[in-house]
mmCIF file of C-alpha atoms and ligand atoms in Angstrom:
data_model
loop_
_atom_site.group_PDB
_atom_site.id
_atom_site.type_symbol
_atom_site.label_atom_id
_atom_site.label_comp_id
_atom_site.label_asym_id
_atom_site.label_seq_id
_atom_site.Cartn_x
_atom_site.Cartn_y
_atom_site.Cartn_z
ATOM 1 C CA MET D 1 -15.935 -45.377 -40.804
ATOM 2 C CA LYS D 2 -16.459 -44.618 -44.503
ATOM 3 C CA ASN D 3 -15.573 -47.002 -47.312
ATOM 4 C CA GLY D 4 -13.933 -49.220 -44.713
ATOM 5 C CA LYS D 5 -11.506 -46.475 -43.692
ATOM 6 C CA PRO D 6 -11.385 -45.006 -40.207
ATOM 7 C CA CYS D 7 -11.695 -41.221 -40.124
ATOM 8 C CA ARG D 8 -9.651 -39.595 -37.384
ATOM 9 C CA ALA D 9 -11.200 -36.180 -38.043
ATOM 10 C CA CYS D 10 -14.682 -37.681 -37.527
ATOM 11 C CA VAL D 11 -14.287 -38.883 -33.939
ATOM 12 C CA ASP D 12 -12.928 -37.495 -30.713
ATOM 13 C CA PHE D 13 -9.504 -38.516 -29.490
ATOM 14 C CA LYS D 14 -10.754 -41.036 -26.906
ATOM 15 C CA THR D 15 -12.822 -42.874 -29.470
ATOM 16 C CA TRP D 16 -9.870 -42.925 -31.841
ATOM 17 C CA THR D 17 -7.523 -44.491 -29.264
ATOM 18 C CA ARG D 18 -10.190 -47.099 -28.405
ATOM 19 C CA LEU D 19 -10.543 -47.997 -32.079
ATOM 20 C CA GLU D 20 -6.785 -48.254 -32.454
ATOM 21 C CA LYS D 21 -6.639 -50.637 -29.481
ATOM 22 C CA GLN D 22 -9.445 -52.743 -30.981
ATOM 23 C CA LYS D 23 -7.533 -53.025 -34.252
ATOM 24 C CA SER D 24 -4.701 -54.799 -32.444
ATOM 25 C CA LYS D 25 -7.094 -57.337 -30.815
ATOM 26 C CA PRO D 26 -8.093 -60.575 -32.590
ATOM 27 C CA SER D 27 -11.360 -60.020 -34.495
ATOM 28 C CA SER D 28 -13.399 -62.254 -32.145
ATOM 29 C CA ALA D 29 -12.415 -60.024 -29.237
ATOM 30 C CA LYS D 30 -13.680 -56.872 -30.935
ATOM 31 C CA ASP D 31 -17.038 -55.714 -29.730
ATOM 32 C CA SER D 32 -19.874 -54.040 -31.604
ATOM 33 C CA LYS D 33 -18.658 -50.588 -30.548
ATOM 34 C CA THR D 34 -16.407 -50.525 -33.606
ATOM 35 C CA ASP D 35 -19.302 -49.844 -35.936
ATOM 36 C CA THR D 36 -21.333 -47.510 -33.791
ATOM 37 C CA ALA D 37 -18.451 -45.406 -32.543
ATOM 38 C CA THR D 38 -17.692 -44.082 -36.000
ATOM 39 C CA SER D 39 -21.243 -43.402 -37.041
ATOM 40 C CA PRO D 40 -22.779 -39.923 -36.943
ATOM 41 C CA ALA D 41 -25.367 -40.986 -34.370
ATOM 42 C CA SER D 42 -22.722 -41.754 -31.819
ATOM 43 C CA THR D 43 -20.725 -38.618 -32.391
ATOM 44 C CA ALA D 44 -22.444 -36.548 -29.749
ATOM 45 C CA THR D 45 -21.600 -39.163 -27.159
ATOM 46 C CA ALA D 46 -18.082 -39.458 -28.449
ATOM 47 C CA THR D 47 -17.733 -35.704 -28.373
ATOM 48 C CA ALA D 48 -18.870 -35.480 -24.775
ATOM 49 C CA ALA D 49 -16.356 -38.112 -23.746
ATOM 50 C CA ALA D 50 -13.524 -36.168 -25.300
ATOM 51 C CA THR D 51 -14.058 -33.170 -23.046
ATOM 52 C CA GLU D 52 -12.661 -35.089 -20.108
ATOM 53 C CA THR D 53 -9.145 -34.080 -19.207
ATOM 54 C CA ALA D 54 -6.590 -36.475 -20.592
ATOM 55 C CA THR D 55 -4.579 -38.494 -18.149
ATOM 56 C CA ALA D 56 -0.870 -38.090 -18.694
ATOM 57 C CA THR D 57 0.638 -41.250 -20.116
ATOM 58 C CA SER D 58 3.976 -41.926 -21.766
ATOM 59 C CA ALA D 59 4.294 -41.224 -25.480
ATOM 60 C CA LYS D 60 5.356 -44.226 -27.530
ATOM 61 C CA ASN D 61 9.117 -44.186 -28.133
ATOM 62 C CA THR D 62 9.669 -40.954 -26.206
ATOM 63 C CA GLU D 63 10.054 -39.894 -22.632
ATOM 64 C CA GLU D 64 7.726 -36.935 -23.149
ATOM 65 C CA PRO D 65 4.398 -37.229 -21.288
ATOM 66 C CA VAL D 66 1.277 -37.142 -23.454
ATOM 67 C CA THR D 67 -0.636 -34.216 -22.031
ATOM 68 C CA GLU D 68 -3.546 -32.346 -23.591
ATOM 69 C CA GLU D 69 -1.095 -29.553 -24.486
ATOM 70 C CA TRP D 70 1.379 -31.955 -26.105
ATOM 71 C CA ARG D 71 -1.378 -33.622 -28.093
ATOM 72 C CA LYS D 72 -2.700 -30.253 -29.277
ATOM 73 C CA ASN D 73 0.696 -29.308 -30.684
ATOM 74 C CA ASN D 74 1.755 -32.679 -32.101
ATOM 75 C CA CYS D 75 -1.190 -34.877 -33.089
ATOM 76 C CA PRO D 76 -3.552 -34.864 -36.089
ATOM 77 C CA ALA D 77 -6.836 -33.083 -35.383
ATOM 78 C CA ASP D 78 -9.834 -34.946 -33.998
ATOM 79 C CA VAL D 79 -13.429 -33.863 -34.666
ATOM 80 C CA GLU D 80 -13.376 -31.358 -31.800
ATOM 81 C CA THR D 81 -10.016 -29.711 -32.432
ATOM 82 C CA LEU D 82 -10.799 -29.466 -36.121
ATOM 83 C CA GLY D 83 -14.319 -28.169 -35.479
ATOM 84 C CA ASN D 84 -13.242 -25.538 -32.984
ATOM 85 C CA ALA D 85 -10.463 -24.243 -35.234
ATOM 86 C CA THR D 86 -12.756 -24.266 -38.269
ATOM 87 C CA TRP D 87 -15.549 -22.340 -36.582
ATOM 88 C CA THR D 88 -12.942 -19.789 -35.446
ATOM 89 C CA LEU D 89 -11.794 -19.370 -39.037
ATOM 90 C CA LEU D 90 -15.320 -19.209 -40.474
ATOM 91 C CA HIS D 91 -16.810 -16.798 -37.924
ATOM 92 C CA THR D 92 -13.734 -14.568 -37.977
ATOM 93 C CA THR D 93 -13.708 -14.510 -41.769
ATOM 94 C CA ALA D 94 -17.385 -13.529 -41.748
ATOM 95 C CA ALA D 95 -16.753 -10.833 -39.108
ATOM 96 C CA TYR D 96 -14.083 -9.248 -41.324
ATOM 97 C CA TYR D 97 -16.070 -9.618 -44.544
ATOM 98 C CA PRO D 98 -17.046 -6.202 -45.972
ATOM 99 C CA GLU D 99 -20.277 -4.603 -44.823
ATOM 100 C CA LYS D 100 -20.956 -3.781 -48.471
ATOM 101 C CA PRO D 101 -19.074 -6.357 -50.543
ATOM 102 C CA ALA D 102 -18.417 -5.796 -54.225
ATOM 103 C CA PRO D 103 -19.964 -8.337 -56.621
ATOM 104 C CA SER D 104 -16.563 -10.029 -57.038
ATOM 105 C CA GLN D 105 -16.195 -10.355 -53.249
ATOM 106 C CA ARG D 106 -19.665 -11.887 -52.971
ATOM 107 C CA GLU D 107 -18.836 -14.365 -55.664
ATOM 108 C CA SER D 108 -15.514 -15.396 -54.141
ATOM 109 C CA MET D 109 -17.059 -15.766 -50.671
ATOM 110 C CA LYS D 110 -19.834 -17.928 -52.106
ATOM 111 C CA GLN D 111 -17.207 -20.088 -53.803
ATOM 112 C CA PHE D 112 -15.162 -20.253 -50.617
ATOM 113 C CA ILE D 113 -18.099 -21.546 -48.543
ATOM 114 C CA GLU D 114 -19.215 -23.940 -51.270
ATOM 115 C CA SER D 115 -15.686 -25.316 -51.636
ATOM 116 C CA PHE D 116 -15.389 -25.609 -47.867
ATOM 117 C CA ALA D 117 -18.585 -27.664 -47.858
ATOM 118 C CA GLN D 118 -17.050 -29.993 -50.452
ATOM 119 C CA HIS D 119 -13.747 -30.517 -48.677
ATOM 120 C CA TYR D 120 -14.358 -30.517 -44.934
ATOM 121 C CA PRO D 121 -12.504 -33.623 -43.657
ATOM 122 C CA CYS D 122 -15.264 -34.982 -41.376
ATOM 123 C CA TRP D 123 -17.534 -36.625 -43.956
ATOM 124 C CA PHE D 124 -20.823 -36.683 -42.032
ATOM 125 C CA CYS D 125 -20.246 -33.099 -40.754
ATOM 126 C CA LYS D 126 -19.743 -32.142 -44.395
ATOM 127 C CA ASN D 127 -22.842 -33.999 -45.564
ATOM 128 C CA ASP D 128 -25.024 -32.276 -42.974
ATOM 129 C CA PHE D 129 -23.498 -28.900 -43.812
ATOM 130 C CA GLN D 130 -24.169 -29.446 -47.520
ATOM 131 C CA GLN D 131 -27.771 -30.367 -46.763
ATOM 132 C CA ALA D 132 -28.170 -27.239 -44.644
ATOM 133 C CA MET D 133 -26.849 -25.189 -47.569
ATOM 134 C CA VAL D 134 -29.521 -26.657 -49.807
ATOM 135 C CA MET D 135 -32.198 -25.715 -47.272
ATOM 136 C CA GLU D 136 -30.758 -22.222 -46.845
ATOM 137 C CA PRO D 137 -28.142 -21.143 -49.416
ATOM 138 C CA VAL D 138 -25.231 -19.086 -48.138
ATOM 139 C CA GLN D 139 -25.966 -15.374 -47.765
ATOM 140 C CA VAL D 140 -23.095 -13.218 -48.960
ATOM 141 C CA GLU D 141 -24.850 -9.862 -49.377
ATOM 142 C CA SER D 142 -23.169 -8.308 -46.327
ATOM 143 C CA ARG D 143 -21.043 -8.982 -43.230
ATOM 144 C CA GLU D 144 -24.185 -9.078 -41.113
ATOM 145 C CA LYS D 145 -25.982 -11.548 -43.380
ATOM 146 C CA LEU D 146 -23.018 -13.888 -43.716
ATOM 147 C CA SER D 147 -22.320 -13.838 -39.966
ATOM 148 C CA GLN D 148 -25.947 -14.559 -39.103
ATOM 149 C CA TRP D 149 -26.140 -17.321 -41.674
ATOM 150 C CA LEU D 150 -23.049 -18.982 -40.200
ATOM 151 C CA CYS D 151 -24.344 -18.539 -36.683
ATOM 152 C CA ARG D 152 -27.494 -20.443 -37.653
ATOM 153 C CA ARG D 153 -25.442 -23.234 -39.239
ATOM 154 C CA HIS D 154 -23.272 -23.497 -36.120
ATOM 155 C CA ASN D 155 -26.366 -23.567 -33.910
ATOM 156 C CA GLU D 156 -27.749 -26.474 -35.927
ATOM 157 C CA VAL D 157 -24.632 -28.431 -35.053
ATOM 158 C CA ASN D 158 -24.849 -27.282 -31.424
ATOM 159 C CA VAL D 159 -28.395 -28.667 -31.222
ATOM 160 C CA LYS D 160 -27.284 -31.944 -32.772
ATOM 161 C CA LEU D 161 -24.533 -32.257 -30.154
ATOM 162 C CA ASN D 162 -26.676 -31.065 -27.216
ATOM 163 C CA LYS D 163 -24.494 -27.978 -26.808
ATOM 164 C CA PRO D 164 -25.980 -24.611 -25.781
ATOM 165 C CA VAL D 165 -27.536 -22.560 -28.577
ATOM 166 C CA PHE D 166 -25.542 -19.366 -29.148
ATOM 167 C CA ASP D 167 -27.297 -15.972 -29.095
ATOM 168 C CA CYS D 168 -26.692 -14.780 -32.674
ATOM 169 C CA SER D 169 -27.184 -11.124 -31.676
ATOM 170 C CA LYS D 170 -23.799 -11.467 -29.946
ATOM 171 C CA VAL D 171 -21.902 -12.718 -32.951
ATOM 172 C CA PHE D 172 -19.857 -9.525 -33.464
ATOM 173 C CA GLU D 173 -19.190 -9.208 -29.760
ATOM 174 C CA ARG D 174 -17.793 -12.753 -29.818
ATOM 175 C CA TRP D 175 -15.881 -12.648 -33.096
ATOM 176 C CA LEU D 176 -15.096 -9.005 -33.890
ATOM 177 C CA ASN D 177 -15.211 -6.505 -31.047
ATOM 178 C CA GLY D 178 -14.983 -8.427 -27.791
ATOM 179 C CA PRO D 179 -17.291 -7.781 -24.829
ATOM 180 C CA PRO D 180 -18.188 -4.213 -23.769
ATOM 181 C CA ASN D 181 -16.445 -4.686 -20.401
ATOM 182 C CA GLY D 182 -13.097 -4.795 -22.217
ATOM 183 C CA LYS D 183 -12.158 -8.173 -20.770
ATOM 184 C CA CYS D 184 -10.656 -9.261 -24.072
ATOM 185 C CA ASP D 185 -8.526 -6.115 -24.324
ATOM 186 C CA GLN D 186 -6.549 -6.549 -21.106
HETATM 187 C C1 LIG N 201 -19.225 -27.328 -40.456
HETATM 188 C C2 LIG N 201 -19.022 -28.122 -39.189
HETATM 189 C C3 LIG N 201 -19.836 -29.209 -38.925
HETATM 190 C C4 LIG N 201 -19.648 -29.971 -37.774
HETATM 191 N N1 LIG N 201 -20.429 -31.060 -37.557
HETATM 192 C C5 LIG N 201 -20.181 -31.856 -36.494
HETATM 193 C C6 LIG N 201 -20.913 -33.064 -36.292
HETATM 194 O O1 LIG N 201 -21.784 -33.422 -37.085
HETATM 195 N N2 LIG N 201 -20.601 -33.844 -35.207
HETATM 196 C C7 LIG N 201 -19.607 -33.479 -34.319
HETATM 197 O O2 LIG N 201 -19.345 -34.220 -33.362
HETATM 198 N N3 LIG N 201 -18.927 -32.318 -34.484
HETATM 199 C C8 LIG N 201 -19.182 -31.522 -35.526
HETATM 200 N N4 LIG N 201 -18.461 -30.361 -35.690
HETATM 201 C C9 LIG N 201 -17.556 -29.918 -34.613
HETATM 202 C C10 LIG N 201 -18.388 -29.198 -33.516
HETATM 203 O O3 LIG N 201 -19.238 -28.208 -34.070
HETATM 204 C C11 LIG N 201 -17.481 -28.479 -32.486
HETATM 205 O O4 LIG N 201 -16.574 -27.646 -33.164
HETATM 206 C C12 LIG N 201 -16.704 -29.419 -31.601
HETATM 207 O O5 LIG N 201 -17.603 -30.283 -30.931
HETATM 208 C C13 LIG N 201 -15.895 -28.620 -30.540
HETATM 209 O O6 LIG N 201 -16.822 -27.870 -29.789
HETATM 210 P P1 LIG N 201 -16.403 -26.711 -28.814
HETATM 211 O O7 LIG N 201 -17.097 -26.966 -27.516
HETATM 212 O O8 LIG N 201 -14.933 -26.548 -28.795
HETATM 213 O O9 LIG N 201 -17.077 -25.387 -29.405
HETATM 214 P P2 LIG N 201 -17.426 -25.041 -30.890
HETATM 215 O O10 LIG N 201 -18.785 -25.561 -31.227
HETATM 216 O O11 LIG N 201 -16.298 -25.437 -31.774
HETATM 217 O O12 LIG N 201 -17.550 -23.456 -30.835
HETATM 218 C C14 LIG N 201 -16.416 -22.604 -30.644
HETATM 219 C C15 LIG N 201 -16.891 -21.305 -30.063
HETATM 220 O O13 LIG N 201 -17.802 -20.701 -30.965
HETATM 221 C C16 LIG N 201 -18.768 -19.931 -30.276
HETATM 222 N N5 LIG N 201 -20.070 -20.325 -30.799
HETATM 223 C C17 LIG N 201 -20.824 -21.396 -30.462
HETATM 224 N N6 LIG N 201 -21.928 -21.448 -31.209
HETATM 225 C C18 LIG N 201 -21.866 -20.384 -32.033
HETATM 226 C C19 LIG N 201 -22.720 -19.892 -33.046
HETATM 227 N N7 LIG N 201 -23.882 -20.489 -33.350
HETATM 228 N N8 LIG N 201 -22.356 -18.773 -33.703
HETATM 229 C C20 LIG N 201 -21.204 -18.142 -33.399
HETATM 230 N N9 LIG N 201 -20.350 -18.552 -32.458
HETATM 231 C C21 LIG N 201 -20.681 -19.674 -31.788
HETATM 232 C C22 LIG N 201 -18.623 -20.235 -28.806
HETATM 233 O O14 LIG N 201 -17.999 -19.119 -28.192
HETATM 234 C C23 LIG N 201 -17.700 -21.438 -28.777
HETATM 235 O O15 LIG N 201 -16.854 -21.437 -27.678
HETATM 236 C C24 LIG N 201 -18.622 -29.602 -36.843
HETATM 237 C C25 LIG N 201 -17.805 -28.500 -37.134
HETATM 238 C C26 LIG N 201 -17.984 -27.779 -38.288
HETATM 239 C C27 LIG N 201 -17.072 -26.616 -38.590
#
């Protein structure tokens, strides 16, 4: 919750539906979870909860069942969907960035990352990312430097969420070439 407004892109789907249900209850019936569930500190917990498979229920006003697949294609992004798609964009963009960028390409990449850090829809994710950029400004000198810089930023979030730390030596295998066994080429 920021400025009294709920932020759908800041919580996982389960937390969002719980908050929506609480909104429809009388205020005395609401419990203290309302405040904590939307705070950064609770996000790791909220994130873990969202990995559970959704139970199929009926969509409001339709006969279509609400499955994970349906939600993915029809609902606004939650913190996980948005995060996963964003990391895919960022790492892939870095993997295709020139090995020897021209000065104009460096400048536009720097602006791209700085603008991204201003506009990312999850406000506390954005705040942390901005702080990380102050500690270590974006490195746009080459594909390798940008990819490693992003890998470190992503690992900081992984640590915060108790997710496994990614081996940054494998960043091009993951985002550019695929594994040597050709599994991604079949
Ligand atoms: C800038 C930013 C800040 C975020 N901050 C928060 C936050 O504060 N709280 C919160 O709950 N969520 C945050 N998120 C979302 C969070 O990082 C995840 O995207 C989300 O939890 C979904 O996780 P996932 O398991 O799908 O994998 P993701 O973390 O989305 O990763 C996708 C894939 O990237 C690969 N990968 C993992 N780590 C690395 C790495 N270091 N380098 C390269 N590749 C890697 C793996 O193959 C993984 O499957 C943030 C996202 C972004 C883009």
